[in-house]
């Protein structure tokens, strides 16, 4: 019996060690200067090795014309805070061919990716607080309206309501024929038939940004200052908690090759890069 107990203890210890090793973590690499005016979202562009940062520069729901999009190098050096100007409170972004799109309170704004010139605005009728934006492989553009509890679709130049009956949708991510939605602490998957499946729940209710690390596994940020690693079985790990420092973790960007997570700190006016392990 004593031998069995010793073996059992050893097995449990080994299992605990393996579990500890399997846990994911974020280690800070760099932080920009704190001169970015209310950064809300980061878009990582592999093509030109650049970070595009949506800057509210005011209140998140005000049409004051102060918002814009800046460029930050992958070394954390600020390149140009005025790449795009004349927006209101820009948030989620996405790229489709030579066009760049951003959610801006009640409009989806189309921008020339080469010049940074605003080409067109698509007003979303009845919208109040457009938040995140994602583009699928077919070129369909999805945008969340947190205040109206809906997700809208821009397709072939026309806007329609894609899905509703949500609590407070924010982060969006198109993966194949699925659309992932962060909704007030839960991660929901809509299949091609718009059938919802809850993948994970119980996260901070300010869930904001989502990026895929590998099929079925994601990094999820919450605006309040919590970042999670969500596994394929729906379990989650809190891998970063900046709430005690009152530093926000808004809509993240991600380099899938180097596994670097880029986090906009909102009121702290900087972007911080973390190595995901």
PDB file of C-alpha atoms in Angstrom:
ATOM      1  CA  UNK A   1       0.000   0.000   0.000  1.00  0.00           C
ATOM      2  CA  UNK A   2       2.796   2.400   0.862  1.00  0.00           C
ATOM      3  CA  UNK A   3       4.447   1.753  -2.506  1.00  0.00           C
ATOM      4  CA  UNK A   4       1.138   2.448  -4.305  1.00  0.00           C
ATOM      5  CA  UNK A   5       0.716   5.710  -2.425  1.00  0.00           C
ATOM      6  CA  UNK A   6       4.246   6.774  -3.347  1.00  0.00           C
ATOM      7  CA  UNK A   7       3.587   5.951  -7.013  1.00  0.00           C
ATOM      8  CA  UNK A   8       0.267   7.799  -6.937  1.00  0.00           C
ATOM      9  CA  UNK A   9       1.910  10.853  -5.389  1.00  0.00           C
ATOM     10  CA  UNK A  10       4.623  10.785  -8.032  1.00  0.00           C
ATOM     11  CA  UNK A  11       2.063  10.518 -10.836  1.00  0.00           C
ATOM     12  CA  UNK A  12       0.049  13.409  -9.440  1.00  0.00           C
ATOM     13  CA  UNK A  13       3.185  15.523  -9.119  1.00  0.00           C
ATOM     14  CA  UNK A  14       4.175  14.739 -12.708  1.00  0.00           C
ATOM     15  CA  UNK A  15       0.670  15.569 -13.921  1.00  0.00           C
ATOM     16  CA  UNK A  16       0.718  18.875 -12.041  1.00  0.00           C
ATOM     17  CA  UNK A  17       4.125  19.717 -13.507  1.00  0.00           C
ATOM     18  CA  UNK A  18       2.934  18.959 -17.030  1.00  0.00           C
ATOM     19  CA  UNK A  19      -0.187  21.063 -16.491  1.00  0.00           C
ATOM     20  CA  UNK A  20       1.923  23.961 -15.256  1.00  0.00           C
ATOM     21  CA  UNK A  21       4.160  23.682 -18.286  1.00  0.00           C
ATOM     22  CA  UNK A  22       1.127  23.670 -20.571  1.00  0.00           C
ATOM     23  CA  UNK A  23      -0.149  26.988 -19.248  1.00  0.00           C
ATOM     24  CA  UNK A  24       0.161  29.931 -21.572  1.00  0.00           C
ATOM     25  CA  UNK A  25       1.629  33.291 -20.642  1.00  0.00           C
ATOM     26  CA  UNK A  26       2.355  36.790 -21.929  1.00  0.00           C
ATOM     27  CA  UNK A  27       5.735  38.456 -21.443  1.00  0.00           C
ATOM     28  CA  UNK A  28       6.152  42.136 -22.277  1.00  0.00           C
ATOM     29  CA  UNK A  29       8.564  42.961 -25.097  1.00  0.00           C
ATOM     30  CA  UNK A  30       8.137  46.707 -25.484  1.00  0.00           C
ATOM     31  CA  UNK A  31       5.739  49.609 -24.984  1.00  0.00           C
ATOM     32  CA  UNK A  32       5.368  52.684 -27.152  1.00  0.00           C
ATOM     33  CA  UNK A  33       5.664  56.188 -25.794  1.00  0.00           C
ATOM     34  CA  UNK A  34       2.459  57.269 -24.066  1.00  0.00           C
ATOM     35  CA  UNK A  35       1.580  59.741 -26.803  1.00  0.00           C
ATOM     36  CA  UNK A  36      -1.079  57.841 -28.761  1.00  0.00           C
ATOM     37  CA  UNK A  37      -4.438  59.587 -28.188  1.00  0.00           C
ATOM     38  CA  UNK A  38      -6.740  56.908 -26.744  1.00  0.00           C
ATOM     39  CA  UNK A  39      -5.730  53.831 -28.764  1.00  0.00           C
ATOM     40  CA  UNK A  40      -8.692  51.445 -29.014  1.00  0.00           C
ATOM     41  CA  UNK A  41      -7.705  48.861 -31.606  1.00  0.00           C
ATOM     42  CA  UNK A  42      -4.555  47.460 -33.244  1.00  0.00           C
ATOM     43  CA  UNK A  43      -4.393  45.873 -36.694  1.00  0.00           C
ATOM     44  CA  UNK A  44      -1.230  43.914 -37.552  1.00  0.00           C
ATOM     45  CA  UNK A  45      -0.248  44.025 -41.230  1.00  0.00           C
ATOM     46  CA  UNK A  46       2.232  41.343 -42.258  1.00  0.00           C
ATOM     47  CA  UNK A  47       2.501  42.762 -45.777  1.00  0.00           C
ATOM     48  CA  UNK A  48       4.126  46.048 -44.787  1.00  0.00           C
ATOM     49  CA  UNK A  49       5.257  44.962 -41.302  1.00  0.00           C
ATOM     50  CA  UNK A  50       3.306  47.684 -39.583  1.00  0.00           C
ATOM     51  CA  UNK A  51       0.770  48.186 -36.813  1.00  0.00           C
ATOM     52  CA  UNK A  52      -2.272  50.327 -37.531  1.00  0.00           C
ATOM     53  CA  UNK A  53      -3.770  51.884 -34.418  1.00  0.00           C
ATOM     54  CA  UNK A  54      -7.301  53.292 -34.193  1.00  0.00           C
ATOM     55  CA  UNK A  55      -7.192  56.449 -32.085  1.00  0.00           C
ATOM     56  CA  UNK A  56     -10.378  57.791 -30.498  1.00  0.00           C
ATOM     57  CA  UNK A  57      -8.748  60.954 -29.109  1.00  0.00           C
ATOM     58  CA  UNK A  58     -11.866  61.826 -27.135  1.00  0.00           C
ATOM     59  CA  UNK A  59     -14.992  59.961 -26.050  1.00  0.00           C
ATOM     60  CA  UNK A  60     -15.897  56.638 -27.634  1.00  0.00           C
ATOM     61  CA  UNK A  61     -19.330  57.700 -28.832  1.00  0.00           C
ATOM     62  CA  UNK A  62     -18.832  61.322 -29.859  1.00  0.00           C
ATOM     63  CA  UNK A  63     -18.761  62.537 -33.457  1.00  0.00           C
ATOM     64  CA  UNK A  64     -16.119  65.185 -32.919  1.00  0.00           C
ATOM     65  CA  UNK A  65     -13.875  64.612 -35.929  1.00  0.00           C
ATOM     66  CA  UNK A  66     -10.837  64.170 -33.686  1.00  0.00           C
ATOM     67  CA  UNK A  67     -10.315  60.464 -34.330  1.00  0.00           C
ATOM     68  CA  UNK A  68      -7.774  58.914 -36.671  1.00  0.00           C
ATOM     69  CA  UNK A  69      -5.535  55.960 -37.446  1.00  0.00           C
ATOM     70  CA  UNK A  70      -1.816  55.952 -36.717  1.00  0.00           C
ATOM     71  CA  UNK A  71       1.099  53.744 -37.735  1.00  0.00           C
ATOM     72  CA  UNK A  72       3.510  52.110 -35.301  1.00  0.00           C
ATOM     73  CA  UNK A  73       6.563  50.032 -36.233  1.00  0.00           C
ATOM     74  CA  UNK A  74       7.055  46.480 -35.027  1.00  0.00           C
ATOM     75  CA  UNK A  75       9.834  47.795 -32.792  1.00  0.00           C
ATOM     76  CA  UNK A  76       7.397  50.009 -30.896  1.00  0.00           C
ATOM     77  CA  UNK A  77       8.529  53.230 -32.540  1.00  0.00           C
ATOM     78  CA  UNK A  78       5.741  55.600 -33.587  1.00  0.00           C
ATOM     79  CA  UNK A  79       5.851  56.171 -37.354  1.00  0.00           C
ATOM     80  CA  UNK A  80       2.894  58.452 -38.062  1.00  0.00           C
ATOM     81  CA  UNK A  81      -0.025  59.252 -35.759  1.00  0.00           C
ATOM     82  CA  UNK A  82      -1.871  61.046 -38.574  1.00  0.00           C
ATOM     83  CA  UNK A  83      -1.968  58.408 -41.299  1.00  0.00           C
ATOM     84  CA  UNK A  84      -5.748  58.888 -41.385  1.00  0.00           C
ATOM     85  CA  UNK A  85      -7.453  61.911 -39.824  1.00  0.00           C
ATOM     86  CA  UNK A  86     -10.974  63.298 -39.746  1.00  0.00           C
ATOM     87  CA  UNK A  87     -12.614  60.257 -38.177  1.00  0.00           C
ATOM     88  CA  UNK A  88     -14.737  60.348 -35.025  1.00  0.00           C
ATOM     89  CA  UNK A  89     -14.125  57.460 -32.642  1.00  0.00           C
ATOM     90  CA  UNK A  90     -12.646  54.678 -34.828  1.00  0.00           C
ATOM     91  CA  UNK A  91     -12.466  51.174 -33.433  1.00  0.00           C
ATOM     92  CA  UNK A  92     -12.229  47.787 -35.199  1.00  0.00           C
ATOM     93  CA  UNK A  93     -10.342  47.559 -38.504  1.00  0.00           C
ATOM     94  CA  UNK A  94      -9.827  45.168 -41.394  1.00  0.00           C
ATOM     95  CA  UNK A  95      -8.137  45.009 -44.809  1.00  0.00           C
ATOM     96  CA  UNK A  96      -9.555  43.758 -48.092  1.00  0.00           C
ATOM     97  CA  UNK A  97      -7.283  44.000 -51.104  1.00  0.00           C
ATOM     98  CA  UNK A  98      -6.221  47.625 -51.523  1.00  0.00           C
ATOM     99  CA  UNK A  99      -8.966  48.882 -49.208  1.00  0.00           C
ATOM    100  CA  UNK A 100      -8.905  49.368 -45.457  1.00  0.00           C
ATOM    101  CA  UNK A 101     -12.081  49.452 -43.373  1.00  0.00           C
ATOM    102  CA  UNK A 102     -12.819  50.837 -39.924  1.00  0.00           C
ATOM    103  CA  UNK A 103     -15.907  50.981 -37.713  1.00  0.00           C
ATOM    104  CA  UNK A 104     -16.609  54.602 -36.774  1.00  0.00           C
ATOM    105  CA  UNK A 105     -19.647  54.980 -34.445  1.00  0.00           C
ATOM    106  CA  UNK A 106     -22.408  54.814 -37.091  1.00  0.00           C
ATOM    107  CA  UNK A 107     -20.380  54.377 -40.296  1.00  0.00           C
ATOM    108  CA  UNK A 108     -18.141  51.823 -41.914  1.00  0.00           C
ATOM    109  CA  UNK A 109     -15.358  53.890 -43.447  1.00  0.00           C
ATOM    110  CA  UNK A 110     -13.471  52.742 -46.554  1.00  0.00           C
ATOM    111  CA  UNK A 111      -9.868  53.941 -46.854  1.00  0.00           C
ATOM    112  CA  UNK A 112      -7.234  53.622 -49.564  1.00  0.00           C
ATOM    113  CA  UNK A 113      -4.597  51.420 -47.944  1.00  0.00           C
ATOM    114  CA  UNK A 114      -1.753  52.928 -49.950  1.00  0.00           C
ATOM    115  CA  UNK A 115      -2.493  56.611 -49.370  1.00  0.00           C
ATOM    116  CA  UNK A 116      -4.607  56.678 -46.193  1.00  0.00           C
ATOM    117  CA  UNK A 117      -7.253  58.711 -48.034  1.00  0.00           C
ATOM    118  CA  UNK A 118     -10.892  58.248 -47.008  1.00  0.00           C
ATOM    119  CA  UNK A 119     -12.741  56.946 -50.066  1.00  0.00           C
ATOM    120  CA  UNK A 120     -16.267  56.325 -48.860  1.00  0.00           C
ATOM    121  CA  UNK A 121     -18.487  56.056 -45.811  1.00  0.00           C
ATOM    122  CA  UNK A 122     -21.238  53.478 -45.454  1.00  0.00           C
ATOM    123  CA  UNK A 123     -23.828  54.703 -42.906  1.00  0.00           C
ATOM    124  CA  UNK A 124     -25.366  51.855 -40.907  1.00  0.00           C
ATOM    125  CA  UNK A 125     -28.995  52.834 -40.450  1.00  0.00           C
ATOM    126  CA  UNK A 126     -30.192  52.797 -36.842  1.00  0.00           C
ATOM    127  CA  UNK A 127     -26.727  52.079 -35.452  1.00  0.00           C
ATOM    128  CA  UNK A 128     -25.471  53.716 -32.263  1.00  0.00           C
ATOM    129  CA  UNK A 129     -22.069  52.276 -31.329  1.00  0.00           C
ATOM    130  CA  UNK A 130     -20.289  50.338 -34.056  1.00  0.00           C
ATOM    131  CA  UNK A 131     -17.386  48.551 -32.433  1.00  0.00           C
ATOM    132  CA  UNK A 132     -15.376  45.707 -33.933  1.00  0.00           C
ATOM    133  CA  UNK A 133     -14.991  44.721 -37.578  1.00  0.00           C
ATOM    134  CA  UNK A 134     -13.864  41.568 -39.356  1.00  0.00           C
ATOM    135  CA  UNK A 135     -13.705  40.429 -42.985  1.00  0.00           C
ATOM    136  CA  UNK A 136     -14.153  36.840 -44.172  1.00  0.00           C
ATOM    137  CA  UNK A 137     -12.458  35.077 -47.082  1.00  0.00           C
ATOM    138  CA  UNK A 138     -15.329  35.993 -49.425  1.00  0.00           C
ATOM    139  CA  UNK A 139     -14.952  39.701 -48.727  1.00  0.00           C
ATOM    140  CA  UNK A 140     -17.996  40.024 -46.490  1.00  0.00           C
ATOM    141  CA  UNK A 141     -17.508  42.730 -43.858  1.00  0.00           C
ATOM    142  CA  UNK A 142     -19.084  42.245 -40.434  1.00  0.00           C
ATOM    143  CA  UNK A 143     -19.383  44.949 -37.790  1.00  0.00           C
ATOM    144  CA  UNK A 144     -20.789  44.776 -34.271  1.00  0.00           C
ATOM    145  CA  UNK A 145     -23.132  47.380 -32.784  1.00  0.00           C
ATOM    146  CA  UNK A 146     -22.723  47.039 -29.038  1.00  0.00           C
ATOM    147  CA  UNK A 147     -25.586  49.374 -28.094  1.00  0.00           C
ATOM    148  CA  UNK A 148     -28.088  47.881 -30.527  1.00  0.00           C
ATOM    149  CA  UNK A 149     -27.122  44.258 -29.718  1.00  0.00           C
ATOM    150  CA  UNK A 150     -26.577  43.419 -33.380  1.00  0.00           C
ATOM    151  CA  UNK A 151     -24.007  42.381 -35.970  1.00  0.00           C
ATOM    152  CA  UNK A 152     -24.331  44.016 -39.392  1.00  0.00           C
ATOM    153  CA  UNK A 153     -23.054  42.858 -42.778  1.00  0.00           C
ATOM    154  CA  UNK A 154     -21.611  44.963 -45.599  1.00  0.00           C
ATOM    155  CA  UNK A 155     -21.806  42.939 -48.794  1.00  0.00           C
ATOM    156  CA  UNK A 156     -21.613  44.193 -52.383  1.00  0.00           C
ATOM    157  CA  UNK A 157     -21.946  47.758 -51.123  1.00  0.00           C
ATOM    158  CA  UNK A 158     -25.160  47.086 -49.207  1.00  0.00           C
ATOM    159  CA  UNK A 159     -25.656  46.849 -45.438  1.00  0.00           C
ATOM    160  CA  UNK A 160     -28.028  44.461 -43.703  1.00  0.00           C
ATOM    161  CA  UNK A 161     -28.497  43.122 -40.182  1.00  0.00           C
ATOM    162  CA  UNK A 162     -26.729  39.770 -40.021  1.00  0.00           C
ATOM    163  CA  UNK A 163     -27.551  38.673 -36.460  1.00  0.00           C
ATOM    164  CA  UNK A 164     -29.223  40.100 -33.378  1.00  0.00           C
ATOM    165  CA  UNK A 165     -30.602  39.024 -29.982  1.00  0.00           C
ATOM    166  CA  UNK A 166     -27.194  39.515 -28.383  1.00  0.00           C
ATOM    167  CA  UNK A 167     -26.395  41.119 -25.021  1.00  0.00           C
ATOM    168  CA  UNK A 168     -23.541  43.500 -25.856  1.00  0.00           C
ATOM    169  CA  UNK A 169     -21.536  42.212 -28.826  1.00  0.00           C
ATOM    170  CA  UNK A 170     -18.066  43.566 -29.394  1.00  0.00           C
ATOM    171  CA  UNK A 171     -15.139  41.494 -30.720  1.00  0.00           C
ATOM    172  CA  UNK A 172     -15.627  39.711 -34.043  1.00  0.00           C
ATOM    173  CA  UNK A 173     -13.490  37.203 -35.925  1.00  0.00           C
ATOM    174  CA  UNK A 174     -14.333  35.489 -39.215  1.00  0.00           C
ATOM    175  CA  UNK A 175     -12.827  31.987 -39.396  1.00  0.00           C
ATOM    176  CA  UNK A 176     -13.728  29.987 -42.481  1.00  0.00           C
ATOM    177  CA  UNK A 177     -17.525  29.941 -42.705  1.00  0.00           C
ATOM    178  CA  UNK A 178     -17.891  30.701 -38.996  1.00  0.00           C
ATOM    179  CA  UNK A 179     -18.261  34.057 -37.281  1.00  0.00           C
ATOM    180  CA  UNK A 180     -16.975  34.317 -33.721  1.00  0.00           C
ATOM    181  CA  UNK A 181     -18.610  36.920 -31.485  1.00  0.00           C
ATOM    182  CA  UNK A 182     -17.545  38.150 -28.067  1.00  0.00           C
ATOM    183  CA  UNK A 183     -20.710  38.961 -26.186  1.00  0.00           C
ATOM    184  CA  UNK A 184     -20.505  40.282 -22.632  1.00  0.00           C
ATOM    185  CA  UNK A 185     -18.068  37.705 -21.280  1.00  0.00           C
ATOM    186  CA  UNK A 186     -18.964  34.837 -23.616  1.00  0.00           C
ATOM    187  CA  UNK A 187     -17.477  33.589 -26.873  1.00  0.00           C
ATOM    188  CA  UNK A 188     -20.147  32.529 -29.358  1.00  0.00           C
ATOM    189  CA  UNK A 189     -19.705  30.823 -32.715  1.00  0.00           C
ATOM    190  CA  UNK A 190     -22.180  31.276 -35.545  1.00  0.00           C
ATOM    191  CA  UNK A 191     -21.964  28.695 -38.305  1.00  0.00           C
ATOM    192  CA  UNK A 192     -22.872  29.353 -41.932  1.00  0.00           C
ATOM    193  CA  UNK A 193     -26.545  28.857 -41.067  1.00  0.00           C
ATOM    194  CA  UNK A 194     -26.284  31.353 -38.183  1.00  0.00           C
ATOM    195  CA  UNK A 195     -26.719  28.613 -35.620  1.00  0.00           C
ATOM    196  CA  UNK A 196     -25.087  29.815 -32.362  1.00  0.00           C
ATOM    197  CA  UNK A 197     -22.841  27.701 -30.154  1.00  0.00           C
ATOM    198  CA  UNK A 198     -21.301  29.001 -26.932  1.00  0.00           C
ATOM    199  CA  UNK A 199     -17.595  28.124 -26.950  1.00  0.00           C
ATOM    200  CA  UNK A 200     -16.567  29.721 -23.652  1.00  0.00           C
ATOM    201  CA  UNK A 201     -18.135  31.902 -20.975  1.00  0.00           C
ATOM    202  CA  UNK A 202     -17.411  33.468 -17.604  1.00  0.00           C
ATOM    203  CA  UNK A 203     -14.827  35.979 -18.812  1.00  0.00           C
ATOM    204  CA  UNK A 204     -14.855  39.633 -17.765  1.00  0.00           C
ATOM    205  CA  UNK A 205     -18.007  41.143 -19.273  1.00  0.00           C
ATOM    206  CA  UNK A 206     -16.000  43.786 -21.150  1.00  0.00           C
ATOM    207  CA  UNK A 207     -14.726  41.218 -23.694  1.00  0.00           C
ATOM    208  CA  UNK A 208     -13.230  43.232 -26.539  1.00  0.00           C
ATOM    209  CA  UNK A 209     -10.687  41.694 -28.956  1.00  0.00           C
ATOM    210  CA  UNK A 210     -10.195  38.173 -30.292  1.00  0.00           C
ATOM    211  CA  UNK A 211      -7.410  36.554 -32.327  1.00  0.00           C
ATOM    212  CA  UNK A 212      -6.940  32.924 -33.346  1.00  0.00           C
ATOM    213  CA  UNK A 213      -3.692  31.282 -32.203  1.00  0.00           C
ATOM    214  CA  UNK A 214      -4.405  27.873 -33.722  1.00  0.00           C
ATOM    215  CA  UNK A 215      -7.612  26.161 -34.861  1.00  0.00           C
ATOM    216  CA  UNK A 216     -10.021  26.257 -31.924  1.00  0.00           C
ATOM    217  CA  UNK A 217      -7.711  28.276 -29.643  1.00  0.00           C
ATOM    218  CA  UNK A 218      -7.891  32.019 -29.149  1.00  0.00           C
ATOM    219  CA  UNK A 219      -6.518  34.996 -27.268  1.00  0.00           C
ATOM    220  CA  UNK A 220      -9.344  37.155 -25.936  1.00  0.00           C
ATOM    221  CA  UNK A 221      -8.981  40.597 -24.380  1.00  0.00           C
ATOM    222  CA  UNK A 222     -11.392  42.395 -22.088  1.00  0.00           C
ATOM    223  CA  UNK A 223     -11.375  46.178 -22.034  1.00  0.00           C
ATOM    224  CA  UNK A 224     -11.216  46.301 -18.229  1.00  0.00           C
ATOM    225  CA  UNK A 225      -7.692  44.808 -18.241  1.00  0.00           C
ATOM    226  CA  UNK A 226      -8.005  41.020 -18.511  1.00  0.00           C
ATOM    227  CA  UNK A 227      -6.595  38.818 -21.284  1.00  0.00           C
ATOM    228  CA  UNK A 228      -7.531  35.145 -21.619  1.00  0.00           C
ATOM    229  CA  UNK A 229      -6.332  32.119 -23.514  1.00  0.00           C
ATOM    230  CA  UNK A 230      -9.355  30.106 -24.649  1.00  0.00           C
ATOM    231  CA  UNK A 231      -8.751  26.430 -25.451  1.00  0.00           C
ATOM    232  CA  UNK A 232     -10.623  24.181 -27.848  1.00  0.00           C
ATOM    233  CA  UNK A 233     -12.494  22.486 -24.992  1.00  0.00           C
ATOM    234  CA  UNK A 234     -13.915  25.839 -23.864  1.00  0.00           C
ATOM    235  CA  UNK A 235     -11.650  26.157 -20.842  1.00  0.00           C
ATOM    236  CA  UNK A 236      -9.847  29.441 -20.342  1.00  0.00           C
ATOM    237  CA  UNK A 237      -6.751  30.808 -18.631  1.00  0.00           C
ATOM    238  CA  UNK A 238      -6.270  34.349 -17.399  1.00  0.00           C
ATOM    239  CA  UNK A 239      -2.841  35.112 -18.890  1.00  0.00           C
ATOM    240  CA  UNK A 240      -2.666  38.843 -18.174  1.00  0.00           C
ATOM    241  CA  UNK A 241      -4.400  40.991 -15.579  1.00  0.00           C
ATOM    242  CA  UNK A 242      -3.696  44.720 -15.634  1.00  0.00           C
ATOM    243  CA  UNK A 243      -6.827  45.665 -13.729  1.00  0.00           C
ATOM    244  CA  UNK A 244      -4.933  46.424 -10.500  1.00  0.00           C
ATOM    245  CA  UNK A 245      -2.860  48.951 -12.468  1.00  0.00           C
ATOM    246  CA  UNK A 246      -6.030  50.387 -14.079  1.00  0.00           C
ATOM    247  CA  UNK A 247      -4.530  49.758 -17.499  1.00  0.00           C
ATOM    248  CA  UNK A 248      -6.994  48.710 -20.185  1.00  0.00           C
ATOM    249  CA  UNK A 249      -6.542  45.877 -22.663  1.00  0.00           C
ATOM    250  CA  UNK A 250      -8.738  46.878 -25.601  1.00  0.00           C
ATOM    251  CA  UNK A 251      -8.999  45.405 -29.127  1.00  0.00           C
ATOM    252  CA  UNK A 252      -5.801  43.409 -29.714  1.00  0.00           C
ATOM    253  CA  UNK A 253      -3.695  42.746 -32.796  1.00  0.00           C
ATOM    254  CA  UNK A 254      -1.692  39.556 -33.355  1.00  0.00           C
ATOM    255  CA  UNK A 255       1.351  38.354 -35.301  1.00  0.00           C
ATOM    256  CA  UNK A 256       0.614  34.629 -35.838  1.00  0.00           C
ATOM    257  CA  UNK A 257       4.147  33.816 -36.999  1.00  0.00           C
ATOM    258  CA  UNK A 258       6.088  35.329 -34.093  1.00  0.00           C
ATOM    259  CA  UNK A 259       3.148  34.863 -31.682  1.00  0.00           C
ATOM    260  CA  UNK A 260       3.204  38.466 -30.506  1.00  0.00           C
ATOM    261  CA  UNK A 261       0.076  40.081 -29.067  1.00  0.00           C
ATOM    262  CA  UNK A 262      -0.265  43.853 -29.464  1.00  0.00           C
ATOM    263  CA  UNK A 263      -2.428  45.497 -26.818  1.00  0.00           C
ATOM    264  CA  UNK A 264      -3.813  49.064 -26.928  1.00  0.00           C
ATOM    265  CA  UNK A 265      -4.036  50.487 -23.400  1.00  0.00           C
ATOM    266  CA  UNK A 266      -6.749  53.069 -24.123  1.00  0.00           C
ATOM    267  CA  UNK A 267      -6.461  55.727 -21.371  1.00  0.00           C
ATOM    268  CA  UNK A 268      -2.734  54.963 -20.875  1.00  0.00           C
ATOM    269  CA  UNK A 269      -2.164  56.168 -24.456  1.00  0.00           C
ATOM    270  CA  UNK A 270       0.238  53.436 -25.532  1.00  0.00           C
ATOM    271  CA  UNK A 271       0.470  50.094 -27.321  1.00  0.00           C
ATOM    272  CA  UNK A 272       2.271  47.244 -25.554  1.00  0.00           C
ATOM    273  CA  UNK A 273       3.717  44.153 -27.275  1.00  0.00           C
ATOM    274  CA  UNK A 274       3.715  40.798 -25.486  1.00  0.00           C
ATOM    275  CA  UNK A 275       5.291  37.482 -26.406  1.00  0.00           C
ATOM    276  CA  UNK A 276       2.780  34.649 -26.180  1.00  0.00           C
ATOM    277  CA  UNK A 277       4.234  31.457 -24.786  1.00  0.00           C
TER     278      UNK A 277
END
